[in-house]
Amino acid sequence: MKKLLISVVMIMALSAIGYSQKSLYDRLGGEAAVKAVVGDFAGRVLADVRVNKKFAKSDAPRLVKNLTDFVCVATGGPCKYTGQDMKKAHKNMAVTTGEFNALAEDLVATLNKFNVPQKERDEVMGAIAPLAKDIVEKKNNSTGTALPKSFKPAPPLK
Ligand code: HEM
């Protein structure tokens, strides 16, 4: 009986911890914070010669909107992502491992600027890392490589 009671109390305590854990989206600061983070990140990426050639043909408003929704959904926020999946979005872009890492570095710089704590920063980067398999087409450490002629950007938003 005593053992059962202890088990019940432990289960209640553990679920209380579980339920009190807010989504990463809320811990980052919700909609305003995610918008600010994406805005700063987009600015860094477009200024970064290691990656910015890849964005030459793309529609900036579409990218910012879809990236904001993507980050919102990926962090457990109340949004809907209506863009392309990561494989399709980055097809024929010839993104290298070095370029993927450069973009990840830009994201860390943004998260640091907004004083995102290490735990949340690690969670964001942990969510990004597995996407490399769908985005990287060239496994080498070069950066600043050209956008191939075969790349077709997605249409601008209506
Ligand atoms: C770190 C992980 C990355 C994430 C989470 C990510 C996310 C996204 C998202 C959500 C879109 C919008 C897709 C759409 O509008 O349908 C997008 C598009 C794009 N991404 Fe990424 N991306 C990542 C890495 C990269 C890298 C490393 C590069 C280049 C160096 C890159 C270049 C682009 C470009 C140029 C577009 C526009 C595509 C178009 O115009 O059709 N992305 N990305």
Short mmCIF file of N, CA and C and ligand atoms in Angstrom, two decimals:
data_model
loop_
_atom_site.label_atom_id
_atom_site.label_comp_id
_atom_site.label_asym_id
_atom_site.label_seq_id
_atom_site.Cartn_x
_atom_site.Cartn_y
_atom_site.Cartn_z
N MET A 1 0.84 -1.22 0.00
CA MET A 1 0.00 0.00 0.00
C MET A 1 0.87 1.26 0.00
N LYS A 2 1.89 1.24 0.92
CA LYS A 2 2.78 2.40 1.01
C LYS A 2 3.53 2.61 -0.31
N LYS A 3 3.95 1.47 -0.89
CA LYS A 3 4.68 1.55 -2.16
C LYS A 3 3.80 2.16 -3.25
N LEU A 4 2.53 1.73 -3.24
CA LEU A 4 1.58 2.23 -4.25
C LEU A 4 1.41 3.74 -4.10
N LEU A 5 1.27 4.16 -2.84
CA LEU A 5 1.08 5.60 -2.57
C LEU A 5 2.30 6.40 -3.05
N ILE A 6 3.49 5.85 -2.74
CA ILE A 6 4.72 6.54 -3.18
C ILE A 6 4.74 6.65 -4.71
N SER A 7 4.35 5.54 -5.38
CA SER A 7 4.36 5.56 -6.85
C SER A 7 3.39 6.60 -7.38
N VAL A 8 2.19 6.65 -6.78
CA VAL A 8 1.18 7.61 -7.25
C VAL A 8 1.70 9.04 -7.07
N VAL A 9 2.28 9.31 -5.91
CA VAL A 9 2.78 10.66 -5.65
C VAL A 9 3.90 11.01 -6.64
N MET A 10 4.76 10.01 -6.92
CA MET A 10 5.87 10.28 -7.86
C MET A 10 5.34 10.58 -9.26
N ILE A 11 4.34 9.79 -9.68
CA ILE A 11 3.77 10.02 -11.02
C ILE A 11 3.17 11.42 -11.08
N MET A 12 2.44 11.80 -10.00
CA MET A 12 1.81 13.14 -10.00
C MET A 12 2.88 14.24 -10.07
N ALA A 13 3.95 14.04 -9.31
CA ALA A 13 5.01 15.06 -9.29
C ALA A 13 5.67 15.17 -10.66
N LEU A 14 5.95 14.01 -11.26
CA LEU A 14 6.62 14.03 -12.58
C LEU A 14 5.72 14.65 -13.64
N SER A 15 4.40 14.35 -13.58
CA SER A 15 3.55 14.96 -14.62
C SER A 15 3.40 16.44 -14.37
N ALA A 16 3.44 16.86 -13.11
CA ALA A 16 3.37 18.31 -12.84
C ALA A 16 4.58 19.00 -13.46
N ILE A 17 5.76 18.37 -13.34
CA ILE A 17 6.97 18.96 -13.94
C ILE A 17 6.78 19.02 -15.46
N GLY A 18 6.28 17.91 -16.01
CA GLY A 18 6.06 17.85 -17.46
C GLY A 18 5.10 18.92 -17.93
N TYR A 19 3.99 19.07 -17.24
CA TYR A 19 2.98 20.03 -17.69
C TYR A 19 3.41 21.48 -17.49
N SER A 20 4.30 21.69 -16.50
CA SER A 20 4.69 23.08 -16.25
C SER A 20 5.78 23.53 -17.24
N GLN A 21 6.34 22.58 -18.00
CA GLN A 21 7.36 22.92 -18.97
C GLN A 21 6.70 23.59 -20.18
N LYS A 22 6.93 24.87 -20.34
CA LYS A 22 6.32 25.59 -21.46
C LYS A 22 6.99 25.19 -22.77
N SER A 23 6.32 25.44 -23.88
CA SER A 23 6.93 25.14 -25.18
C SER A 23 8.15 26.03 -25.37
N LEU A 24 9.06 25.58 -26.23
CA LEU A 24 10.25 26.38 -26.54
C LEU A 24 9.81 27.74 -27.10
N TYR A 25 8.76 27.72 -27.90
CA TYR A 25 8.20 28.96 -28.48
C TYR A 25 7.86 29.97 -27.38
N ASP A 26 7.16 29.52 -26.35
CA ASP A 26 6.81 30.42 -25.25
C ASP A 26 8.04 30.85 -24.46
N ARG A 27 8.96 29.91 -24.25
CA ARG A 27 10.17 30.26 -23.49
C ARG A 27 11.04 31.26 -24.24
N LEU A 28 10.98 31.23 -25.57
CA LEU A 28 11.75 32.21 -26.35
C LEU A 28 11.11 33.60 -26.26
N GLY A 29 9.83 33.62 -25.95
CA GLY A 29 9.14 34.91 -25.80
C GLY A 29 7.96 35.09 -26.75
N GLY A 30 7.52 33.97 -27.39
CA GLY A 30 6.32 34.01 -28.22
C GLY A 30 6.50 34.74 -29.55
N GLU A 31 5.37 35.19 -30.10
CA GLU A 31 5.33 35.71 -31.47
C GLU A 31 6.32 36.87 -31.70
N ALA A 32 6.30 37.85 -30.80
CA ALA A 32 7.15 39.03 -31.01
C ALA A 32 8.62 38.64 -31.03
N ALA A 33 9.00 37.75 -30.12
CA ALA A 33 10.41 37.35 -30.04
C ALA A 33 10.82 36.56 -31.27
N VAL A 34 9.97 35.64 -31.71
CA VAL A 34 10.31 34.83 -32.89
C VAL A 34 10.43 35.73 -34.12
N LYS A 35 9.53 36.70 -34.25
CA LYS A 35 9.61 37.63 -35.39
C LYS A 35 10.91 38.43 -35.35
N ALA A 36 11.27 38.90 -34.16
CA ALA A 36 12.50 39.69 -34.02
C ALA A 36 13.73 38.84 -34.32
N VAL A 37 13.71 37.60 -33.85
CA VAL A 37 14.84 36.69 -34.08
C VAL A 37 14.99 36.42 -35.58
N VAL A 38 13.88 36.11 -36.26
CA VAL A 38 13.95 35.80 -37.69
C VAL A 38 14.42 37.04 -38.47
N GLY A 39 13.93 38.22 -38.09
CA GLY A 39 14.34 39.46 -38.77
C GLY A 39 15.84 39.69 -38.66
N ASP A 40 16.36 39.54 -37.46
CA ASP A 40 17.80 39.75 -37.23
C ASP A 40 18.61 38.69 -37.99
N PHE A 41 18.14 37.47 -37.92
CA PHE A 41 18.83 36.35 -38.58
C PHE A 41 18.86 36.57 -40.10
N ALA A 42 17.72 36.97 -40.68
CA ALA A 42 17.66 37.20 -42.13
C ALA A 42 18.65 38.29 -42.53
N GLY A 43 18.74 39.35 -41.72
CA GLY A 43 19.69 40.43 -42.00
C GLY A 43 21.12 39.93 -42.01
N ARG A 44 21.46 39.09 -41.02
CA ARG A 44 22.83 38.54 -40.93
C ARG A 44 23.15 37.66 -42.13
N VAL A 45 22.17 36.81 -42.50
CA VAL A 45 22.40 35.86 -43.59
C VAL A 45 22.61 36.62 -44.90
N LEU A 46 21.78 37.63 -45.14
CA LEU A 46 21.91 38.37 -46.40
C LEU A 46 23.20 39.18 -46.46
N ALA A 47 23.78 39.48 -45.31
CA ALA A 47 25.05 40.22 -45.28
C ALA A 47 26.26 39.28 -45.24
N ASP A 48 26.01 37.98 -45.16
CA ASP A 48 27.10 37.02 -44.96
C ASP A 48 27.56 36.45 -46.32
N VAL A 49 28.76 36.87 -46.74
CA VAL A 49 29.25 36.45 -48.07
C VAL A 49 29.45 34.93 -48.17
N ARG A 50 29.46 34.25 -47.03
CA ARG A 50 29.63 32.79 -47.05
C ARG A 50 28.37 32.10 -47.59
N VAL A 51 27.22 32.80 -47.52
CA VAL A 51 25.95 32.16 -47.94
C VAL A 51 25.06 33.01 -48.84
N ASN A 52 25.31 34.32 -48.93
CA ASN A 52 24.27 35.17 -49.52
C ASN A 52 24.05 35.02 -51.04
N LYS A 53 24.99 34.40 -51.73
CA LYS A 53 24.76 34.20 -53.18
C LYS A 53 23.55 33.30 -53.42
N LYS A 54 23.28 32.42 -52.48
CA LYS A 54 22.19 31.46 -52.66
C LYS A 54 20.82 32.14 -52.66
N PHE A 55 20.76 33.37 -52.15
CA PHE A 55 19.46 34.04 -52.01
C PHE A 55 19.15 34.99 -53.17
N ALA A 56 20.05 35.03 -54.17
CA ALA A 56 19.94 36.04 -55.23
C ALA A 56 18.61 36.03 -55.97
N LYS A 57 18.02 34.86 -56.17
CA LYS A 57 16.79 34.79 -57.00
C LYS A 57 15.52 34.72 -56.14
N SER A 58 15.67 34.71 -54.83
CA SER A 58 14.50 34.40 -53.99
C SER A 58 13.73 35.63 -53.55
N ASP A 59 12.45 35.41 -53.27
CA ASP A 59 11.56 36.48 -52.85
C ASP A 59 11.70 36.68 -51.34
N ALA A 60 12.23 37.84 -50.93
CA ALA A 60 12.53 38.06 -49.51
C ALA A 60 11.28 38.01 -48.60
N PRO A 61 10.17 38.67 -48.98
CA PRO A 61 8.99 38.60 -48.09
C PRO A 61 8.50 37.16 -47.89
N ARG A 62 8.55 36.36 -48.96
CA ARG A 62 8.13 34.95 -48.83
C ARG A 62 9.04 34.22 -47.84
N LEU A 63 10.33 34.45 -47.99
CA LEU A 63 11.30 33.76 -47.14
C LEU A 63 11.08 34.12 -45.67
N VAL A 64 10.91 35.40 -45.39
CA VAL A 64 10.74 35.84 -44.00
C VAL A 64 9.45 35.27 -43.42
N LYS A 65 8.37 35.33 -44.20
CA LYS A 65 7.08 34.79 -43.72
C LYS A 65 7.19 33.29 -43.45
N ASN A 66 7.72 32.56 -44.43
CA ASN A 66 7.76 31.10 -44.27
C ASN A 66 8.76 30.66 -43.21
N LEU A 67 9.86 31.37 -43.10
CA LEU A 67 10.85 31.03 -42.07
C LEU A 67 10.26 31.29 -40.67
N THR A 68 9.52 32.39 -40.54
CA THR A 68 8.90 32.72 -39.25
C THR A 68 7.91 31.62 -38.86
N ASP A 69 7.05 31.21 -39.80
CA ASP A 69 6.08 30.15 -39.50
C ASP A 69 6.78 28.82 -39.21
N PHE A 70 7.86 28.56 -39.96
CA PHE A 70 8.60 27.30 -39.77
C PHE A 70 9.18 27.24 -38.35
N VAL A 71 9.82 28.35 -37.94
CA VAL A 71 10.43 28.39 -36.60
C VAL A 71 9.33 28.29 -35.54
N CYS A 72 8.22 28.97 -35.79
CA CYS A 72 7.09 28.92 -34.84
C CYS A 72 6.62 27.48 -34.64
N VAL A 73 6.38 26.78 -35.74
CA VAL A 73 5.90 25.39 -35.64
C VAL A 73 6.97 24.50 -35.00
N ALA A 74 8.22 24.68 -35.45
CA ALA A 74 9.31 23.81 -34.96
C ALA A 74 9.55 23.97 -33.46
N THR A 75 9.15 25.12 -32.90
CA THR A 75 9.37 25.33 -31.46
C THR A 75 8.08 25.13 -30.65
N GLY A 76 7.05 24.63 -31.33
CA GLY A 76 5.81 24.30 -30.60
C GLY A 76 4.83 25.45 -30.51
N GLY A 77 4.96 26.44 -31.38
CA GLY A 77 4.04 27.59 -31.36
C GLY A 77 2.76 27.32 -32.13
N PRO A 78 1.80 28.26 -32.00
CA PRO A 78 0.46 28.06 -32.57
C PRO A 78 0.35 28.56 -34.01
N CYS A 79 1.22 28.08 -34.91
CA CYS A 79 1.21 28.58 -36.29
C CYS A 79 1.03 27.44 -37.26
N LYS A 80 0.86 27.83 -38.53
CA LYS A 80 0.77 26.84 -39.58
C LYS A 80 1.86 27.16 -40.59
N TYR A 81 2.62 26.17 -41.00
CA TYR A 81 3.66 26.37 -42.01
C TYR A 81 3.09 25.95 -43.35
N THR A 82 3.09 26.86 -44.33
CA THR A 82 2.50 26.54 -45.63
C THR A 82 3.55 26.53 -46.74
N GLY A 83 4.82 26.64 -46.39
CA GLY A 83 5.89 26.61 -47.39
C GLY A 83 6.23 25.19 -47.82
N GLN A 84 7.26 25.08 -48.61
CA GLN A 84 7.70 23.78 -49.11
C GLN A 84 8.47 23.02 -48.05
N ASP A 85 8.55 21.69 -48.22
CA ASP A 85 9.38 20.94 -47.27
C ASP A 85 10.86 21.28 -47.55
N MET A 86 11.72 20.95 -46.57
CA MET A 86 13.12 21.42 -46.63
C MET A 86 13.87 20.87 -47.85
N LYS A 87 13.54 19.66 -48.25
CA LYS A 87 14.24 19.06 -49.40
C LYS A 87 13.88 19.83 -50.67
N LYS A 88 12.59 20.06 -50.85
CA LYS A 88 12.12 20.75 -52.07
C LYS A 88 12.62 22.21 -52.07
N ALA A 89 12.52 22.88 -50.92
CA ALA A 89 12.89 24.31 -50.85
C ALA A 89 14.35 24.53 -51.23
N HIS A 90 15.21 23.56 -50.91
CA HIS A 90 16.65 23.75 -51.12
C HIS A 90 17.20 22.92 -52.28
N LYS A 91 16.30 22.41 -53.11
CA LYS A 91 16.71 21.55 -54.22
C LYS A 91 17.50 22.34 -55.29
N ASN A 92 18.55 21.76 -55.78
CA ASN A 92 19.41 22.36 -56.83
C ASN A 92 20.10 23.65 -56.39
N MET A 93 20.20 23.85 -55.08
CA MET A 93 20.85 25.06 -54.57
C MET A 93 22.34 24.80 -54.34
N ALA A 94 22.73 23.52 -54.36
CA ALA A 94 24.13 23.12 -54.14
C ALA A 94 24.69 23.67 -52.82
N VAL A 95 23.89 23.59 -51.77
CA VAL A 95 24.36 24.04 -50.44
C VAL A 95 25.41 23.05 -49.93
N THR A 96 26.53 23.59 -49.45
CA THR A 96 27.61 22.74 -48.90
C THR A 96 27.44 22.60 -47.37
N THR A 97 28.15 21.64 -46.82
CA THR A 97 28.17 21.50 -45.36
C THR A 97 28.71 22.78 -44.72
N GLY A 98 29.75 23.35 -45.34
CA GLY A 98 30.35 24.59 -44.82
C GLY A 98 29.34 25.73 -44.80
N GLU A 99 28.49 25.80 -45.83
CA GLU A 99 27.48 26.86 -45.88
C GLU A 99 26.38 26.62 -44.84
N PHE A 100 26.02 25.36 -44.68
CA PHE A 100 25.02 25.03 -43.65
C PHE A 100 25.55 25.47 -42.27
N ASN A 101 26.83 25.15 -42.01
CA ASN A 101 27.42 25.52 -40.71
C ASN A 101 27.53 27.04 -40.55
N ALA A 102 27.81 27.73 -41.67
CA ALA A 102 27.92 29.20 -41.61
C ALA A 102 26.57 29.80 -41.21
N LEU A 103 25.50 29.27 -41.81
CA LEU A 103 24.17 29.77 -41.48
C LEU A 103 23.81 29.44 -40.02
N ALA A 104 24.23 28.27 -39.56
CA ALA A 104 23.99 27.91 -38.16
C ALA A 104 24.73 28.89 -37.23
N GLU A 105 25.94 29.29 -37.64
CA GLU A 105 26.71 30.27 -36.84
C GLU A 105 25.99 31.61 -36.78
N ASP A 106 25.40 32.01 -37.91
CA ASP A 106 24.63 33.26 -37.92
C ASP A 106 23.45 33.17 -36.96
N LEU A 107 22.85 31.99 -36.90
CA LEU A 107 21.71 31.82 -36.00
C LEU A 107 22.16 31.91 -34.54
N VAL A 108 23.29 31.30 -34.22
CA VAL A 108 23.81 31.38 -32.85
C VAL A 108 24.07 32.85 -32.48
N ALA A 109 24.64 33.61 -33.44
CA ALA A 109 24.93 35.03 -33.17
C ALA A 109 23.63 35.78 -32.87
N THR A 110 22.57 35.46 -33.62
CA THR A 110 21.27 36.11 -33.36
C THR A 110 20.74 35.72 -31.98
N LEU A 111 20.78 34.44 -31.67
CA LEU A 111 20.24 33.98 -30.37
C LEU A 111 21.03 34.61 -29.23
N ASN A 112 22.34 34.78 -29.42
CA ASN A 112 23.15 35.44 -28.39
C ASN A 112 22.77 36.90 -28.25
N LYS A 113 22.54 37.56 -29.39
CA LYS A 113 22.16 38.98 -29.34
C LYS A 113 20.89 39.18 -28.51
N PHE A 114 19.95 38.22 -28.65
CA PHE A 114 18.68 38.33 -27.92
C PHE A 114 18.76 37.69 -26.53
N ASN A 115 19.98 37.37 -26.10
CA ASN A 115 20.20 36.79 -24.77
C ASN A 115 19.37 35.53 -24.51
N VAL A 116 19.18 34.73 -25.55
CA VAL A 116 18.48 33.45 -25.37
C VAL A 116 19.39 32.56 -24.51
N PRO A 117 18.85 32.03 -23.40
CA PRO A 117 19.71 31.23 -22.51
C PRO A 117 20.25 29.97 -23.21
N GLN A 118 21.36 29.47 -22.67
CA GLN A 118 22.04 28.32 -23.30
C GLN A 118 21.12 27.14 -23.54
N LYS A 119 20.24 26.83 -22.57
CA LYS A 119 19.35 25.66 -22.71
C LYS A 119 18.48 25.81 -23.96
N GLU A 120 17.85 26.98 -24.11
CA GLU A 120 16.96 27.21 -25.25
C GLU A 120 17.77 27.28 -26.56
N ARG A 121 18.97 27.89 -26.46
CA ARG A 121 19.84 27.97 -27.64
C ARG A 121 20.18 26.55 -28.12
N ASP A 122 20.53 25.68 -27.18
CA ASP A 122 20.86 24.29 -27.53
C ASP A 122 19.66 23.59 -28.15
N GLU A 123 18.46 23.89 -27.62
CA GLU A 123 17.26 23.24 -28.18
C GLU A 123 17.01 23.70 -29.62
N VAL A 124 17.19 25.00 -29.86
CA VAL A 124 16.99 25.52 -31.23
C VAL A 124 18.01 24.85 -32.16
N MET A 125 19.28 24.83 -31.75
CA MET A 125 20.32 24.28 -32.63
C MET A 125 20.12 22.76 -32.80
N GLY A 126 19.61 22.11 -31.76
CA GLY A 126 19.34 20.67 -31.84
C GLY A 126 18.22 20.38 -32.83
N ALA A 127 17.29 21.33 -32.98
CA ALA A 127 16.19 21.14 -33.92
C ALA A 127 16.66 21.39 -35.36
N ILE A 128 17.66 22.24 -35.52
CA ILE A 128 18.17 22.62 -36.84
C ILE A 128 19.08 21.52 -37.43
N ALA A 129 19.95 20.98 -36.58
CA ALA A 129 21.00 20.06 -37.05
C ALA A 129 20.48 18.91 -37.93
N PRO A 130 19.38 18.23 -37.54
CA PRO A 130 18.93 17.09 -38.37
C PRO A 130 18.42 17.50 -39.76
N LEU A 131 18.19 18.82 -39.97
CA LEU A 131 17.68 19.26 -41.27
C LEU A 131 18.78 19.25 -42.34
N ALA A 132 20.03 19.16 -41.89
CA ALA A 132 21.16 19.18 -42.85
C ALA A 132 21.00 18.11 -43.91
N LYS A 133 20.49 16.96 -43.52
CA LYS A 133 20.40 15.85 -44.49
C LYS A 133 19.46 16.19 -45.67
N ASP A 134 18.51 17.10 -45.46
CA ASP A 134 17.60 17.49 -46.55
C ASP A 134 18.09 18.73 -47.29
N ILE A 135 19.00 19.48 -46.69
CA ILE A 135 19.39 20.79 -47.24
C ILE A 135 20.75 20.73 -47.95
N VAL A 136 21.70 20.01 -47.33
CA VAL A 136 23.07 19.96 -47.89
C VAL A 136 23.10 19.02 -49.09
N GLU A 137 23.57 19.54 -50.21
CA GLU A 137 23.71 18.71 -51.43
C GLU A 137 25.18 18.42 -51.74
N LYS A 138 26.09 19.20 -51.15
CA LYS A 138 27.53 19.00 -51.41
C LYS A 138 28.25 18.87 -50.07
N LYS A 139 28.79 17.68 -49.84
CA LYS A 139 29.45 17.46 -48.55
C LYS A 139 30.90 17.92 -48.59
N ASN A 140 31.09 19.23 -48.51
CA ASN A 140 32.45 19.76 -48.39
C ASN A 140 32.37 21.06 -47.59
N ASN A 141 33.54 21.59 -47.22
CA ASN A 141 33.53 22.75 -46.32
C ASN A 141 33.64 24.09 -47.03
N SER A 142 33.48 24.09 -48.36
CA SER A 142 33.55 25.37 -49.07
C SER A 142 32.39 26.26 -48.63
N THR A 143 32.63 27.57 -48.74
CA THR A 143 31.54 28.53 -48.49
C THR A 143 31.54 29.55 -49.62
N GLY A 144 30.44 30.28 -49.75
CA GLY A 144 30.36 31.32 -50.79
C GLY A 144 30.26 30.74 -52.19
N THR A 145 29.80 29.50 -52.31
CA THR A 145 29.72 28.89 -53.64
C THR A 145 28.51 29.44 -54.41
N ALA A 146 28.61 29.39 -55.73
CA ALA A 146 27.58 30.01 -56.59
C ALA A 146 26.25 29.26 -56.52
N LEU A 147 25.19 29.99 -56.83
CA LEU A 147 23.86 29.38 -56.97
C LEU A 147 23.79 28.80 -58.38
N PRO A 148 23.55 27.49 -58.52
CA PRO A 148 23.51 26.92 -59.87
C PRO A 148 22.39 27.51 -60.72
N LYS A 149 22.61 27.53 -62.03
CA LYS A 149 21.59 28.06 -62.96
C LYS A 149 20.30 27.24 -62.87
N SER A 150 20.45 25.96 -62.52
CA SER A 150 19.29 25.06 -62.48
C SER A 150 18.34 25.35 -61.30
N PHE A 151 18.76 26.23 -60.38
CA PHE A 151 17.88 26.50 -59.23
C PHE A 151 16.67 27.34 -59.63
N LYS A 152 15.49 26.85 -59.28
CA LYS A 152 14.26 27.59 -59.57
C LYS A 152 13.64 28.05 -58.26
N PRO A 153 13.58 29.37 -58.04
CA PRO A 153 13.00 29.84 -56.77
C PRO A 153 11.49 29.59 -56.72
N ALA A 154 10.96 29.49 -55.51
CA ALA A 154 9.51 29.35 -55.33
C ALA A 154 8.86 30.69 -55.69
N PRO A 155 7.61 30.67 -56.14
CA PRO A 155 6.97 31.93 -56.53
C PRO A 155 6.77 32.86 -55.32
N PRO A 156 6.76 34.20 -55.57
CA PRO A 156 6.50 35.14 -54.47
C PRO A 156 5.10 34.91 -53.89
N LEU A 157 4.89 35.34 -52.68
CA LEU A 157 3.55 35.21 -52.07
C LEU A 157 2.59 36.14 -52.77
N LYS A 158 1.30 35.73 -52.81
CA LYS A 158 0.31 36.62 -53.46
C LYS A 158 -0.15 37.67 -52.48
C1 HEM B 1 19.57 25.75 -41.03
C2 HEM B 1 18.57 25.20 -41.53
C3 HEM B 1 17.63 25.85 -42.51
C4 HEM B 1 16.30 26.03 -42.32
C5 HEM B 1 15.48 25.68 -41.09
C6 HEM B 1 15.80 26.65 -43.52
C7 HEM B 1 14.48 26.99 -43.71
C8 HEM B 1 13.95 27.49 -44.87
C9 HEM B 1 12.55 27.75 -45.10
C10 HEM B 1 11.43 27.52 -44.09
C11 HEM B 1 12.42 28.25 -46.35
C12 HEM B 1 11.13 28.72 -47.03
C13 HEM B 1 10.59 27.72 -48.04
C14 HEM B 1 9.43 28.26 -48.86
O1 HEM B 1 9.26 29.48 -48.99
O2 HEM B 1 8.64 27.44 -49.38
C15 HEM B 1 13.77 28.31 -46.91
C16 HEM B 1 14.08 28.77 -48.16
C17 HEM B 1 15.35 29.06 -48.58
N1 HEM B 1 16.51 28.68 -47.95
FE1 HEM B 1 16.67 27.71 -46.21
N2 HEM B 1 16.82 26.84 -44.41
C18 HEM B 1 17.97 26.37 -43.83
C19 HEM B 1 19.23 26.37 -44.38
C20 HEM B 1 19.57 27.05 -45.53
C21 HEM B 1 20.92 27.20 -46.05
C22 HEM B 1 22.16 26.61 -45.41
C23 HEM B 1 20.82 27.97 -47.17
C24 HEM B 1 21.90 28.48 -48.10
C25 HEM B 1 23.12 28.60 -47.78
C26 HEM B 1 19.41 28.28 -47.37
C27 HEM B 1 18.91 29.02 -48.40
C28 HEM B 1 17.56 29.18 -48.68
C29 HEM B 1 17.05 29.91 -49.84
C30 HEM B 1 17.87 30.62 -50.92
C31 HEM B 1 15.66 29.82 -49.78
C32 HEM B 1 14.65 30.39 -50.79
C33 HEM B 1 14.21 29.29 -51.73
C34 HEM B 1 13.30 29.78 -52.86
O3 HEM B 1 13.37 30.95 -53.23
O4 HEM B 1 12.53 28.96 -53.40
N3 HEM B 1 18.69 27.70 -46.37
N4 HEM B 1 14.67 27.82 -45.99
#
